[in-house]
Coordinates of C-alpha atoms in Angstrom, one line a residue:
M419 CA 8.8 51.4 219.7
K420 CA 5.3 49.7 219.6
L421 CA 5.0 46.5 221.3
L422 CA 2.0 44.1 221.6
F423 CA 2.4 41.1 224.0
F424 CA 0.1 38.2 224.2
S425 CA -0.8 37.0 227.9
H426 CA -2.5 33.7 228.9
G427 CA -2.7 34.9 232.6
K428 CA -6.0 37.1 233.7
R429 CA -4.6 37.3 237.3
A430 CA -1.6 38.7 238.5
N431 CA -0.1 36.3 241.3
G432 CA 1.9 33.9 238.6
G433 CA 5.3 34.2 238.1
A434 CA 4.9 34.9 234.1
E435 CA 1.9 37.7 235.0
R436 CA 4.2 39.5 237.5
Y437 CA 6.8 39.8 235.3
L438 CA 4.9 40.4 232.5
L439 CA 3.5 43.7 234.4
D440 CA 6.8 44.4 235.9
L441 CA 8.5 44.8 232.6
I442 CA 5.2 47.3 231.4
K443 CA 6.0 49.2 234.2
G444 CA 9.8 49.6 233.7
L445 CA 9.1 49.5 229.6
K446 CA 7.2 53.0 229.7
H447 CA 9.0 54.9 233.0
L448 CA 12.3 54.2 231.0
N449 CA 10.8 55.5 227.6
P450 CA 7.3 57.0 228.5
S451 CA 7.1 57.7 223.9
W452 CA 6.6 54.0 223.5
Q453 CA 3.5 52.5 222.9
I454 CA 2.7 49.5 224.6
Y455 CA 0.1 47.2 223.8
V456 CA -1.1 43.8 225.5
V457 CA -3.8 41.1 224.6
F458 CA -5.4 39.6 227.4
P459 CA -7.4 36.2 227.7
Q460 CA -10.4 38.2 229.9
Q461 CA -10.7 41.7 231.5
D462 CA -9.2 40.9 235.9
E463 CA -6.7 42.0 238.6
L464 CA -4.0 41.9 235.5
W465 CA -6.2 44.2 233.2
E466 CA -7.1 46.3 236.1
M467 CA -3.4 46.8 237.1
A468 CA -1.6 47.2 233.8
R469 CA -4.0 49.7 232.0
P470 CA -2.4 52.8 233.6
Y471 CA 0.5 52.2 230.9
L472 CA -1.3 50.6 227.8
S473 CA -2.1 52.3 224.8
G474 CA -4.3 49.7 224.4
Y475 CA -5.5 46.3 225.0
A476 CA -7.8 43.3 223.2
F477 CA -9.5 40.7 225.0
I478 CA -9.4 37.4 223.1
R479 CA -10.2 33.8 224.6
Q480 CA -6.5 31.6 223.1
P481 CA -6.8 28.3 223.2
W482 CA -3.6 25.9 224.8
W483 CA -1.7 23.8 223.7
L484 CA -0.3 23.1 227.3
V485 CA -3.2 21.3 229.6
R486 CA -3.7 19.5 232.8
P487 CA -2.1 16.3 232.4
A488 CA -5.8 14.4 233.0
K489 CA -7.3 16.8 230.4
K490 CA -5.3 15.1 227.9
G491 CA -6.8 13.7 225.2
W492 CA -8.5 13.6 222.0
R493 CA -11.6 16.2 222.7
K494 CA -9.2 18.4 224.0
R495 CA -7.4 18.5 220.3
L496 CA -10.4 18.6 218.5
L497 CA -11.4 21.4 220.5
F498 CA -7.9 22.9 220.4
H499 CA -8.3 23.0 216.6
L500 CA -12.1 24.1 216.5
Q501 CA -11.0 27.4 218.3
K502 CA -7.1 28.3 217.2
K503 CA -9.3 29.3 213.7
K504 CA -11.1 31.8 215.6
A505 CA -8.5 33.1 218.1
I506 CA -5.9 33.7 215.0
R507 CA -8.9 35.6 213.0
H508 CA -8.9 38.2 215.6
T509 CA -5.8 38.0 216.7
R510 CA -4.9 39.1 213.1
A511 CA -6.9 42.0 213.1
Y512 CA -6.2 43.6 216.2
L513 CA -2.2 43.3 215.0
R514 CA -3.5 44.6 211.7
T515 CA -5.3 47.7 214.0
V516 CA -1.9 48.1 216.3
N517 CA 0.7 47.1 213.8
P518 CA 3.3 46.6 216.1
D519 CA 6.8 46.3 215.7
I520 CA 7.2 43.3 217.9
A521 CA 4.8 41.6 219.3
L522 CA 5.8 39.0 222.0
T523 CA 4.1 35.8 223.4
N524 CA 4.5 35.5 227.7
T525 CA 4.6 32.1 227.8
L526 CA 4.6 28.9 226.2
A527 CA 1.0 28.2 227.2
T528 CA -0.1 29.1 223.4
P529 CA 1.3 30.0 220.5
V530 CA -1.7 31.9 218.7
G531 CA -0.2 34.8 219.5
A532 CA 3.0 33.9 218.0
W533 CA 1.4 32.0 214.3
A534 CA -1.1 35.7 213.9
A535 CA 2.6 37.3 214.3
Q536 CA 3.8 35.1 211.4
A537 CA 0.8 35.5 209.6
E538 CA 1.0 39.2 209.8
N539 CA 4.8 39.2 208.9
I540 CA 5.2 41.1 212.1
E541 CA 8.7 39.9 214.4
H542 CA 7.9 38.2 216.9
I543 CA 9.5 37.0 220.3
W544 CA 8.7 34.0 222.8
L545 CA 9.0 35.2 226.5
I546 CA 9.0 30.7 228.0
H547 CA 8.1 31.1 232.0
E548 CA 7.3 27.4 231.8
I549 CA 9.9 23.4 231.6
P550 CA 6.0 21.5 231.3
E551 CA 8.6 18.4 231.6
L552 CA 9.4 19.5 235.3
A553 CA 7.0 21.3 236.3
R554 CA 3.9 18.1 235.4
N555 CA 1.1 20.3 236.5
L556 CA 1.5 20.6 232.7
T557 CA 2.1 18.6 229.6
Y558 CA 1.8 19.1 225.8
L559 CA -1.4 18.3 223.9
F560 CA 1.1 17.0 221.3
D561 CA 4.2 15.8 220.4
E562 CA 6.8 18.2 222.7
R563 CA 9.1 18.0 220.2
R564 CA 7.0 19.5 217.3
C565 CA 5.5 21.9 219.3
L566 CA 8.8 23.0 220.4
I567 CA 10.2 23.0 216.4
Q568 CA 7.3 25.6 216.3
V569 CA 8.4 27.8 218.7
D570 CA 12.1 28.4 217.1
R571 CA 10.2 28.6 213.8
L572 CA 7.8 31.3 215.2
S573 CA 10.4 33.2 217.4
Q574 CA 13.0 36.1 216.5
G575 CA 14.5 35.6 219.6
I576 CA 13.6 33.4 222.8
I577 CA 13.5 35.2 226.2
V578 CA 14.2 32.3 229.5
P579 CA 13.8 33.9 233.1
S580 CA 16.9 31.9 234.0
N581 CA 20.2 30.4 233.5
F582 CA 18.5 27.1 234.6
A583 CA 16.3 27.6 232.3
K584 CA 18.3 28.7 229.5
T585 CA 20.5 24.9 229.9
Y586 CA 17.7 23.5 229.6
Y587 CA 16.0 24.1 226.6
Q588 CA 19.2 24.3 225.3
T589 CA 20.6 20.7 226.0
H590 CA 16.5 19.5 226.2
S591 CA 14.6 20.8 223.3
S592 CA 14.7 21.5 219.7
I593 CA 15.2 25.3 219.8
T594 CA 17.7 26.3 218.4
P595 CA 20.3 27.6 221.6
Q596 CA 21.9 30.5 219.9
K597 CA 18.5 31.7 219.9
I598 CA 17.7 32.3 223.6
A599 CA 18.7 34.7 226.5
V600 CA 18.3 35.6 229.9
L601 CA 16.4 38.0 231.7
Y602 CA 16.3 38.1 235.2
Q603 CA 12.7 39.3 236.0
S604 CA 12.7 42.0 238.7
V605 CA 11.4 41.6 242.5
D606 CA 11.1 45.5 243.3
I607 CA 10.2 45.2 246.5
V608 CA 10.5 47.5 249.2
P609 CA 9.6 45.6 252.6
P610 CA 8.1 47.5 255.5
T611 CA 10.4 47.6 258.6
P612 CA 9.2 45.3 260.9
V613 CA 8.3 46.0 264.3
E614 CA 10.2 45.7 266.7
S615 CA 8.6 42.5 269.2
K616 CA 9.6 38.7 271.4
H617 CA 8.6 36.3 269.2
P618 CA 9.4 33.0 268.8
F619 CA 11.4 31.5 265.9
T620 CA 9.2 32.1 262.9
I621 CA 9.6 30.7 259.6
G622 CA 8.2 32.5 257.0
M623 CA 6.4 30.6 253.6
L624 CA 4.8 32.1 250.6
A625 CA 3.3 30.0 248.1
N626 CA 0.1 29.2 246.8
F627 CA -1.3 26.4 248.5
E628 CA -0.9 23.6 246.4
P629 CA 1.4 20.3 246.2
N630 CA 4.1 21.6 243.8
K631 CA 5.0 24.4 246.2
G632 CA 5.1 21.7 249.3
Q633 CA 3.9 23.2 252.3
H634 CA 2.7 19.4 253.4
I635 CA 7.1 19.2 253.6
A636 CA 7.3 22.6 255.5
I637 CA 4.8 21.2 258.5
E638 CA 6.7 17.7 258.3
A639 CA 10.0 19.2 259.1
L640 CA 8.4 21.1 261.7
R641 CA 6.8 18.3 263.6
E642 CA 10.7 17.2 263.9
V643 CA 11.8 20.8 264.8
V644 CA 9.1 21.3 267.5
K645 CA 10.2 18.2 269.0
E646 CA 13.7 20.0 269.6
Y647 CA 13.0 23.7 269.9
P648 CA 8.8 23.8 270.9
D649 CA 8.2 27.3 270.0
T650 CA 9.2 27.5 266.6
H651 CA 6.5 28.6 264.7
L652 CA 5.7 28.1 260.9
L653 CA 3.5 31.5 258.8
L654 CA 1.8 29.4 255.7
I655 CA 1.1 32.8 253.3
G656 CA -1.1 32.0 250.6
G657 CA -4.1 30.0 251.8
N658 CA -6.9 29.6 249.7
N659 CA -10.0 27.1 249.5
S660 CA -8.7 23.9 247.3
R661 CA -8.8 20.9 248.2
Y662 CA -4.7 20.1 249.2
A663 CA -5.2 23.3 251.2
Q664 CA -8.5 21.7 253.0
K665 CA -5.5 18.2 253.5
I666 CA -2.7 20.5 254.9
K667 CA -5.9 22.1 257.5
K668 CA -5.8 18.6 258.4
T669 CA -2.6 17.4 258.5
I670 CA -2.0 20.5 261.0
L671 CA -5.5 19.4 263.4
D672 CA -4.2 15.5 263.3
D673 CA -0.6 16.5 264.0
G674 CA -1.2 18.8 267.1
L675 CA 0.3 21.8 265.6
E676 CA -2.5 24.4 265.8
S677 CA -0.6 26.3 268.2
N678 CA 3.0 26.5 265.6
I679 CA 1.0 27.2 262.6
T680 CA -0.4 30.5 261.7
I681 CA -2.3 30.3 257.8
V682 CA -2.3 33.7 256.2
Q683 CA -4.9 33.8 253.3
H684 CA -4.0 34.7 250.0
T685 CA -3.2 38.6 249.8
S686 CA -2.1 41.5 248.1
H687 CA 0.3 42.0 250.9
P688 CA 2.5 38.7 251.7
H689 CA 5.8 41.2 252.2
D690 CA 3.6 43.0 255.0
Y691 CA 3.5 38.9 257.0
L692 CA 7.1 37.9 255.6
I693 CA 8.8 40.1 257.1
Q694 CA 7.9 38.9 260.5
A695 CA 9.6 35.6 260.1
D696 CA 13.1 35.1 261.2
V697 CA 14.0 32.7 258.0
A698 CA 12.0 32.3 255.1
L699 CA 11.4 28.5 253.2
V700 CA 10.9 27.6 249.2
C701 CA 9.3 23.7 248.9
S702 CA 8.6 24.0 245.6
G703 CA 9.3 20.8 243.4
F704 CA 10.3 23.1 240.7
E705 CA 10.6 26.9 239.6
C706 CA 11.4 27.9 236.6
F707 CA 12.6 31.0 238.3
G708 CA 12.6 31.6 242.0
R709 CA 11.4 34.8 242.8
V710 CA 10.2 33.9 245.9
I711 CA 14.0 33.0 247.2
V712 CA 14.5 36.8 245.9
E713 CA 11.5 38.1 248.0
G714 CA 12.7 36.5 251.1
L715 CA 16.3 37.7 250.6
K716 CA 15.0 41.1 250.0
C717 CA 13.0 40.9 253.0
G718 CA 16.9 40.5 255.1
L719 CA 15.7 36.9 255.7
P720 CA 18.3 33.8 254.8
V721 CA 16.7 31.5 252.6
F722 CA 15.5 27.3 253.2
V723 CA 15.6 26.5 249.8
P724 CA 15.4 22.2 247.9
D725 CA 18.9 21.6 246.4
K726 CA 18.0 22.3 243.1
P727 CA 19.5 23.9 240.1
F728 CA 16.7 27.0 240.7
G729 CA 17.5 26.4 244.1
R730 CA 21.5 26.7 243.7
E731 CA 21.2 29.4 241.1
L732 CA 20.4 31.8 244.0
I733 CA 21.2 30.6 247.2
Q734 CA 25.1 30.1 248.8
E735 CA 25.1 27.3 251.3
G736 CA 25.6 28.5 254.7
Y737 CA 26.1 32.5 252.8
N738 CA 22.3 33.7 252.4
G739 CA 20.7 30.5 253.4
F740 CA 20.6 26.5 253.0
L741 CA 20.2 24.1 250.8
Y742 CA 17.8 20.5 251.4
H743 CA 16.8 17.8 250.2
R744 CA 13.5 18.1 249.2
D745 CA 11.9 14.4 249.3
N746 CA 14.1 14.2 253.2
P747 CA 11.7 16.8 255.1
Q748 CA 14.1 15.7 257.6
S749 CA 16.9 17.4 255.8
L750 CA 15.5 20.3 256.3
A751 CA 14.3 19.9 259.6
R752 CA 17.8 19.2 260.6
K753 CA 19.5 22.4 258.8
I754 CA 16.9 24.5 260.7
I755 CA 17.7 22.7 264.6
H756 CA 21.4 23.4 263.4
L757 CA 20.6 27.4 262.4
R758 CA 18.6 27.4 265.5
Q759 CA 21.5 25.8 267.7
S760 CA 24.4 28.6 265.7
Q761 CA 25.3 32.2 265.8
E762 CA 24.9 32.9 262.7
L763 CA 21.0 34.3 261.7
A764 CA 22.7 38.0 262.1
T765 CA 25.1 37.7 259.9
L766 CA 22.7 35.6 257.3
K767 CA 20.4 37.9 257.7
Q768 CA 22.9 40.7 256.8
N769 CA 24.3 38.1 254.1
A770 CA 20.7 37.6 252.7
L771 CA 20.1 41.2 251.8
K772 CA 23.6 42.1 250.7
S773 CA 23.4 39.2 247.9
V774 CA 20.6 40.9 246.6
E775 CA 22.4 44.6 246.4
N776 CA 21.3 46.9 243.4
R777 CA 20.0 43.2 241.9
F778 CA 16.4 42.7 240.3
S779 CA 15.1 46.2 239.6
I780 CA 12.4 47.2 237.0
P781 CA 14.9 49.8 235.8
T782 CA 17.4 47.2 235.4
F783 CA 14.8 44.5 234.2
A784 CA 13.2 46.8 231.5
Q785 CA 16.6 47.9 230.5
E786 CA 18.0 44.6 230.4
F787 CA 15.3 43.5 227.8
I788 CA 15.6 46.5 225.7
V789 CA 19.3 45.3 224.9
I790 CA 18.1 41.5 224.4
I791 CA 15.4 42.5 222.0
N792 CA 17.6 44.7 219.8
A793 CA 20.3 42.1 219.9
M794 CA 17.3 39.6 218.5
R795 CA 16.1 41.7 216.3
P796 CA 17.2 41.8 212.3

């Protein structure tokens, strides 16, 4: 089997990029003879990490039809039309060189790979990790309905990373429902053994610093928690130098919480820090798949998550974590205080590990992918 993937990302810290990287690893482990190729937007971290598993690769910039809301306009649409012709031409040339059995686009952000595959009469499958309407950090450059009609028309099948995403696209779009399959991504981490030491009750939050991830919500909740439990500590893993990150740091100083909050800059070994916590916290407004929730559970931590579909898909209230109302940080604070007042933490930690036992492994991920694509092929 010869597969060619189209990647829109160049780094390896995004959910879609990690999905692709783990899938490539799993497929090569199960089927060493398979040939896997990837088109990257440019040479960077993802290319470096994927290269040992690839039979070949190319660097082709593919214009996006998903853009930041502030950039949507006629100039951006004109630029897209100007860039797509060159991108399709180069992509078609590479497709002819590789001649894959299947081409797969690992994002909703760009249709260039799908257009090129159709022109070369190559089977195409779409892996969709985004729901722009809910995430709100990206929007369609053109009419949403027409874009999704093209997604449907250009694909033998569509793979999404959660039941929540499947339900959304079956009920909110122009995609043929029967074409959609769910494939949970792997979260194949082996967290380090925590060092036994006396430390204050610690809430670990693993997320890139950006408004959707909601570090400001965590701080608002902590402000209430420390009124009853002054020793409570918040560990924020994933700091950066963005404007939002600077605002978060100022809020910490203004609220006098410097001794209660530690920020760890973006690191390639985040679980070395997360394992030091007693519980994990997710404050995202939206996740297509709650990878960070699974990461917390695999570290043996109960997870506090927003009471939203992506949270309810993985967390059972009072068993392996807690659900709270994201628009009400006091709701989160009350849940944390309740846990501190109870004797439930040890049981919740055991349940966290049980809930992900024998799940989300790379071999299982790859095996299920093969079953799905075989069912999708004519």
